[in-house]
mmCIF file of C-alpha atoms in Angstrom:
data_model
loop_
_atom_site.group_PDB
_atom_site.id
_atom_site.type_symbol
_atom_site.label_atom_id
_atom_site.label_comp_id
_atom_site.label_asym_id
_atom_site.label_seq_id
_atom_site.Cartn_x
_atom_site.Cartn_y
_atom_site.Cartn_z
ATOM 1 C CA MET Y 1 73.170 84.154 100.794
ATOM 2 C CA LEU Y 2 70.546 84.103 103.254
ATOM 3 C CA SER Y 3 67.979 83.116 99.766
ATOM 4 C CA HIS Y 4 69.873 79.940 99.235
ATOM 5 C CA THR Y 5 70.795 79.425 102.653
ATOM 6 C CA TYR Y 6 66.935 78.963 103.109
ATOM 7 C CA ARG Y 7 66.122 76.934 100.097
ATOM 8 C CA PHE Y 8 68.624 74.194 99.564
ATOM 9 C CA ALA Y 9 69.909 73.955 103.705
ATOM 10 C CA SER Y 10 67.802 74.312 106.690
ATOM 11 C CA THR Y 11 65.264 77.494 108.634
ATOM 12 C CA HIS Y 12 67.658 77.175 111.494
ATOM 13 C CA LEU Y 13 70.834 77.829 109.388
ATOM 14 C CA GLY Y 14 68.898 80.602 107.610
ATOM 15 C CA PHE Y 15 68.535 82.183 110.437
ATOM 16 C CA SER Y 16 71.394 82.240 112.186
ATOM 17 C CA LEU Y 17 72.563 82.818 109.224
ATOM 18 C CA GLY Y 18 70.291 85.703 108.973
ATOM 19 C CA TYR Y 19 71.269 86.396 112.296
ATOM 20 C CA LEU Y 20 75.421 86.670 111.801
ATOM 21 C CA ARG Y 21 74.866 89.085 108.937
ATOM 22 C CA TRP Y 22 73.449 91.332 110.922
ATOM 23 C CA TYR Y 23 75.472 91.324 113.607
ATOM 24 C CA SER Y 24 78.552 91.804 111.177
ATOM 25 C CA MET Y 25 76.387 94.920 109.886
ATOM 26 C CA ALA Y 26 75.865 96.439 113.119
ATOM 27 C CA LEU Y 27 79.643 96.029 114.274
ATOM 28 C CA LEU Y 28 80.196 98.558 111.286
ATOM 29 C CA VAL Y 29 77.595 101.458 112.301
ATOM 30 C CA PRO Y 30 80.409 102.776 114.459
ATOM 31 C CA PHE Y 31 82.907 102.532 112.234
ATOM 32 C CA GLU Y 32 81.293 104.593 109.861
ATOM 33 C CA ILE Y 33 79.692 107.316 112.267
ATOM 34 C CA THR Y 34 83.470 107.891 113.600
ATOM 35 C CA ASN Y 35 84.437 108.426 109.794
ATOM 36 C CA ALA Y 36 81.630 110.429 109.454
ATOM 37 C CA MET Y 37 83.123 112.948 111.759
ATOM 38 C CA ALA Y 38 86.267 112.519 110.758
ATOM 39 C CA ALA Y 39 85.949 113.138 106.490
ATOM 40 C CA LEU Y 40 83.707 115.850 108.619
ATOM 41 C CA SER Y 41 86.767 117.346 110.417
ATOM 42 C CA LEU Y 42 83.962 117.470 113.145
ATOM 43 C CA TRP Y 43 85.628 115.308 115.653
ATOM 44 C CA GLU Y 44 87.082 118.264 117.694
ATOM 45 C CA PRO Y 45 86.843 118.002 122.253
ATOM 46 C CA GLY Y 46 83.249 119.223 123.604
ATOM 47 C CA ALA Y 47 80.020 119.131 124.121
ATOM 48 C CA LEU Y 48 79.301 118.844 121.071
ATOM 49 C CA VAL Y 49 80.606 115.307 120.200
ATOM 50 C CA ALA Y 50 77.796 114.068 121.516
ATOM 51 C CA VAL Y 51 75.610 115.961 119.702
ATOM 52 C CA ARG Y 52 77.856 115.157 116.262
ATOM 53 C CA VAL Y 53 77.512 111.326 116.949
ATOM 54 C CA GLY Y 54 73.905 111.942 117.775
ATOM 55 C CA ILE Y 55 72.929 113.715 114.541
ATOM 56 C CA VAL Y 56 74.608 110.732 112.449
ATOM 57 C CA ALA Y 57 73.357 107.976 113.821
ATOM 58 C CA ALA Y 58 69.537 108.981 114.325
ATOM 59 C CA ILE Y 59 70.571 109.744 110.017
ATOM 60 C CA ILE Y 60 72.019 106.260 110.173
ATOM 61 C CA LEU Y 61 68.442 104.501 112.154
ATOM 62 C CA GLY Y 62 66.131 107.053 110.184
ATOM 63 C CA PHE Y 63 66.683 105.656 106.320
ATOM 64 C CA ASN Y 64 67.102 101.713 107.339
ATOM 65 C CA MET Y 65 63.627 102.604 109.275
ATOM 66 C CA LEU Y 66 62.150 104.074 106.017
ATOM 67 C CA PRO Y 67 60.037 101.354 103.891
ATOM 68 C CA GLU Y 68 61.455 99.250 101.713
ATOM 69 C CA THR Y 69 60.871 101.092 98.256
ATOM 70 C CA ILE Y 70 61.589 104.103 99.354
ATOM 71 C CA PHE Y 71 64.511 102.692 100.499
ATOM 72 C CA LYS Y 72 65.214 101.457 97.993
ATOM 73 C CA ARG Y 73 65.152 104.777 95.660
ATOM 74 C CA MET Y 74 67.504 106.502 98.315
ATOM 75 C CA GLU Y 75 69.679 104.159 98.178
ATOM 76 C CA THR Y 76 69.455 104.784 93.827
ATOM 77 C CA PHE Y 77 70.552 108.060 94.272
ATOM 78 C CA PHE Y 78 73.448 107.886 96.403
ATOM 79 C CA THR Y 79 74.862 104.813 94.158
ATOM 80 C CA GLY Y 80 74.346 108.385 90.904
ATOM 81 C CA VAL Y 81 75.079 110.338 94.030
ATOM 82 C CA LYS Y 82 78.386 107.722 94.528
ATOM 83 C CA LEU Y 83 79.189 107.734 91.089
ATOM 84 C CA VAL Y 84 78.960 110.948 89.666
ATOM 85 C CA THR Y 85 81.435 112.390 91.913
ATOM 86 C CA ALA Y 86 84.102 109.821 91.556
ATOM 87 C CA ILE Y 87 83.282 110.668 87.927
ATOM 88 C CA GLY Y 88 83.628 114.449 88.794
ATOM 89 C CA LEU Y 89 86.716 113.541 90.550
ATOM 90 C CA ILE Y 90 88.250 111.388 87.589
ATOM 91 C CA LEU Y 91 87.278 114.198 85.386
ATOM 92 C CA LEU Y 92 89.172 116.827 87.157
ATOM 93 C CA SER Y 93 92.102 115.419 87.707
ATOM 94 C CA THR Y 94 92.284 114.495 84.419
ATOM 95 C CA ILE Y 95 91.444 118.369 83.551
ATOM 96 C CA LEU Y 96 95.025 120.176 86.044
ATOM 97 C CA ALA Y 97 96.802 117.558 84.882
ATOM 98 C CA ALA Y 98 96.228 118.872 80.935
ATOM 99 C CA ARG Y 99 96.532 122.312 82.256
ATOM 100 C CA GLY Y 100 93.596 123.120 82.279
ATOM 101 C CA ILE Y 101 93.650 126.039 83.996
ATOM 102 C CA PRO Y 102 95.489 129.320 81.658
ATOM 103 C CA GLY Y 103 98.471 130.051 82.456
ATOM 104 C CA THR Y 104 99.626 127.357 84.362
ATOM 105 C CA PRO Y 105 102.917 124.938 82.598
ATOM 106 C CA VAL Y 106 100.762 121.245 81.629
ATOM 107 C CA ARG Y 107 101.901 118.721 84.818
ATOM 108 C CA GLY Y 108 100.902 115.738 83.893
ATOM 109 C CA PHE Y 109 102.426 113.065 86.383
ATOM 110 C CA TYR Y 110 104.754 115.433 87.190
ATOM 111 C CA TYR Y 111 104.841 114.992 90.909
ATOM 112 C CA TRP Y 112 105.086 111.141 90.455
ATOM 113 C CA ARG Y 113 108.694 111.994 90.262
ATOM 114 C CA HIS Y 114 108.867 114.907 91.596
ATOM 115 C CA PRO Y 115 109.060 113.709 94.517
ATOM 116 C CA GLY Y 116 107.562 110.486 93.641
ATOM 117 C CA ALA Y 117 104.393 108.916 93.688
ATOM 118 C CA MET Y 118 104.451 106.711 97.355
ATOM 119 C CA ASN Y 119 104.820 109.416 100.743
ATOM 120 C CA GLN Y 120 107.354 107.388 103.365
ATOM 121 C CA TYR Y 121 105.930 105.752 106.571
ATOM 122 C CA LEU Y 122 107.534 104.993 109.571
ATOM 123 C CA THR Y 123 110.909 104.813 107.777
ATOM 124 C CA PRO Y 124 113.336 107.147 105.155
ATOM 125 C CA GLY Y 125 113.553 105.902 101.696
ATOM 126 C CA HIS Y 126 112.228 102.686 99.712
ATOM 127 C CA LEU Y 127 111.545 100.804 102.736
ATOM 128 C CA GLY Y 128 109.181 103.758 103.497
ATOM 129 C CA ARG Y 129 108.053 103.816 100.809
ATOM 130 C CA PHE Y 130 106.847 100.378 100.811
ATOM 131 C CA LEU Y 131 104.935 100.291 104.235
ATOM 132 C CA GLY Y 132 103.786 103.322 103.192
ATOM 133 C CA LEU Y 133 102.432 100.641 100.389
ATOM 134 C CA VAL Y 134 101.824 98.084 102.566
ATOM 135 C CA GLN Y 135 99.613 100.612 105.243
ATOM 136 C CA CYS Y 136 97.685 101.766 102.161
ATOM 137 C CA VAL Y 137 96.208 98.898 100.690
ATOM 138 C CA LEU Y 138 95.408 97.330 104.640
ATOM 139 C CA TYR Y 139 93.147 100.606 105.474
ATOM 140 C CA SER Y 140 91.830 100.493 101.579
ATOM 141 C CA THR Y 141 90.101 96.745 102.861
ATOM 142 C CA ILE Y 142 87.463 98.970 104.164
ATOM 143 C CA SER Y 143 86.281 100.476 100.494
ATOM 144 C CA PHE Y 144 85.833 96.459 99.661
ATOM 145 C CA ILE Y 145 84.121 94.701 102.311
ATOM 146 C CA PHE Y 146 80.840 94.628 100.758
ATOM 147 C CA SER Y 147 82.186 93.397 97.116
ATOM 148 C CA PRO Y 148 80.693 89.921 98.178
ATOM 149 C CA GLU Y 149 78.069 90.888 99.675
ATOM 150 C CA LEU Y 150 77.370 93.138 96.075
ATOM 151 C CA THR Y 151 78.505 90.220 94.231
ATOM 152 C CA VAL Y 152 76.262 87.912 96.044
ATOM 153 C CA VAL Y 153 72.773 90.032 95.996
ATOM 154 C CA ARG Y 154 73.226 90.451 92.175
ATOM 155 C CA ALA Y 155 73.454 86.803 91.401
ATOM 156 C CA GLU Y 156 70.565 85.830 94.187
ATOM 157 C CA LYS Y 157 68.428 88.302 91.645
ATOM 158 C CA ALA Y 158 70.396 86.961 87.773
ATOM 159 C CA ASP Y 159 69.476 83.026 89.141
ATOM 160 C CA GLY Y 160 66.061 83.093 88.236
ATOM 161 C CA GLU Y 161 66.657 85.380 85.167
ATOM 162 C CA THR Y 162 66.718 83.263 81.387
ATOM 163 C CA GLY Y 163 70.257 83.934 80.332
ATOM 164 C CA SER Y 164 72.103 84.772 82.964
ATOM 165 C CA SER Y 165 74.631 83.480 84.695
ATOM 166 C CA VAL Y 166 76.076 84.253 88.833
ATOM 167 C CA LEU Y 167 79.483 83.765 87.414
ATOM 168 C CA LYS Y 168 79.292 87.024 84.536
ATOM 169 C CA VAL Y 169 77.859 88.715 86.678
ATOM 170 C CA ALA Y 170 80.748 87.694 89.335
ATOM 171 C CA GLN Y 171 82.916 89.174 86.061
ATOM 172 C CA ILE Y 172 80.519 92.244 85.305
ATOM 173 C CA ASP Y 173 80.354 93.836 89.288
ATOM 174 C CA ASN Y 174 83.890 92.866 90.363
ATOM 175 C CA ILE Y 175 85.393 94.945 87.255
ATOM 176 C CA HIS Y 176 82.745 97.549 87.796
ATOM 177 C CA LEU Y 177 83.887 97.853 91.374
ATOM 178 C CA CYS Y 178 87.614 98.105 91.180
ATOM 179 C CA ALA Y 179 88.308 100.278 88.319
ATOM 180 C CA LEU Y 180 85.508 102.549 89.767
ATOM 181 C CA TYR Y 181 88.069 102.637 93.470
ATOM 182 C CA ILE Y 182 91.471 101.928 90.920
ATOM 183 C CA LEU Y 183 90.717 104.676 88.914
ATOM 184 C CA SER Y 184 90.006 107.845 91.711
ATOM 185 C CA ALA Y 185 92.893 106.887 93.497
ATOM 186 C CA LEU Y 186 94.884 107.239 90.652
ATOM 187 C CA ALA Y 187 93.184 109.992 90.211
ATOM 188 C CA MET Y 188 94.054 111.585 93.841
ATOM 189 C CA GLY Y 189 97.260 110.643 93.331
ATOM 190 C CA VAL Y 190 97.506 112.934 90.787
ATOM 191 C CA PRO Y 191 97.708 116.550 91.918
ATOM 192 C CA LYS Y 192 99.724 114.970 94.833
ATOM 193 C CA LEU Y 193 97.581 116.548 98.150
ATOM 194 C CA GLY Y 194 99.561 114.489 100.385
ATOM 195 C CA MET Y 195 102.854 117.368 99.808
ATOM 196 C CA LEU Y 196 100.486 120.110 101.792
ATOM 197 C CA PRO Y 197 101.004 119.503 105.001
ATOM 198 C CA ARG Y 198 97.994 119.568 106.249
ATOM 199 C CA TYR Y 199 96.681 116.286 104.553
ATOM 200 C CA SER Y 200 99.347 114.758 105.760
ATOM 201 C CA ARG Y 201 99.994 115.524 109.420
ATOM 202 C CA ILE Y 202 99.963 112.859 111.596
ATOM 203 C CA ALA Y 203 96.868 113.709 113.645
ATOM 204 C CA THR Y 204 96.289 113.635 117.179
ATOM 205 C CA ASP Y 205 93.021 115.035 117.291
ATOM 206 C CA GLY Y 206 90.838 112.010 115.693
ATOM 207 C CA VAL Y 207 91.075 112.957 112.776
ATOM 208 C CA SER Y 208 93.243 110.842 109.786
ATOM 209 C CA HIS Y 209 93.895 112.138 106.924
ATOM 210 C CA MET Y 210 93.910 109.525 103.931
ATOM 211 C CA TYR Y 211 96.382 111.152 102.470
ATOM 212 C CA GLN Y 212 98.292 110.500 106.379
#
């Protein structure tokens, strides 16, 4: 978007758009730090919280201060880690559903029928399951918040290549992102960890689990 703004509009608009983009991403830094603390179950009252937050903030700052070549390599590395983790989660769920552990029955999607695929939220019954679905959709939007950014960046790179089109790149990227996240969500629902109290509790200490 920035290069297209400088190219087809004006330098003033390009600078304003760049500042707006930086400001929008800067707002996500506190969210990412809090998410890291909650995911690692480190969000506990005490003096060490400031130290833990400082360590995560220093890591984020350090990665952003890396040279461009090293930063791109690290970005590629962590993207690979994320992809391998998602594929491993899908394979693990498939193995557990197909009696991968000796001496256990073939469960398949048993937990989707007993007690059900969705937890209840705020109220019991079908209305509670619907509210739980709405809450899950609202929480999952953060996973797709950078989808337009990634699509635009890829489309800008493909703009100067022969045989590439912006529409084709956008379609491929959106299919990859949706397939990865949706399959991961389905894989997490197969073992039905949300039945366990420690995974479905209403947190009061700052930890809000994904199965809540």
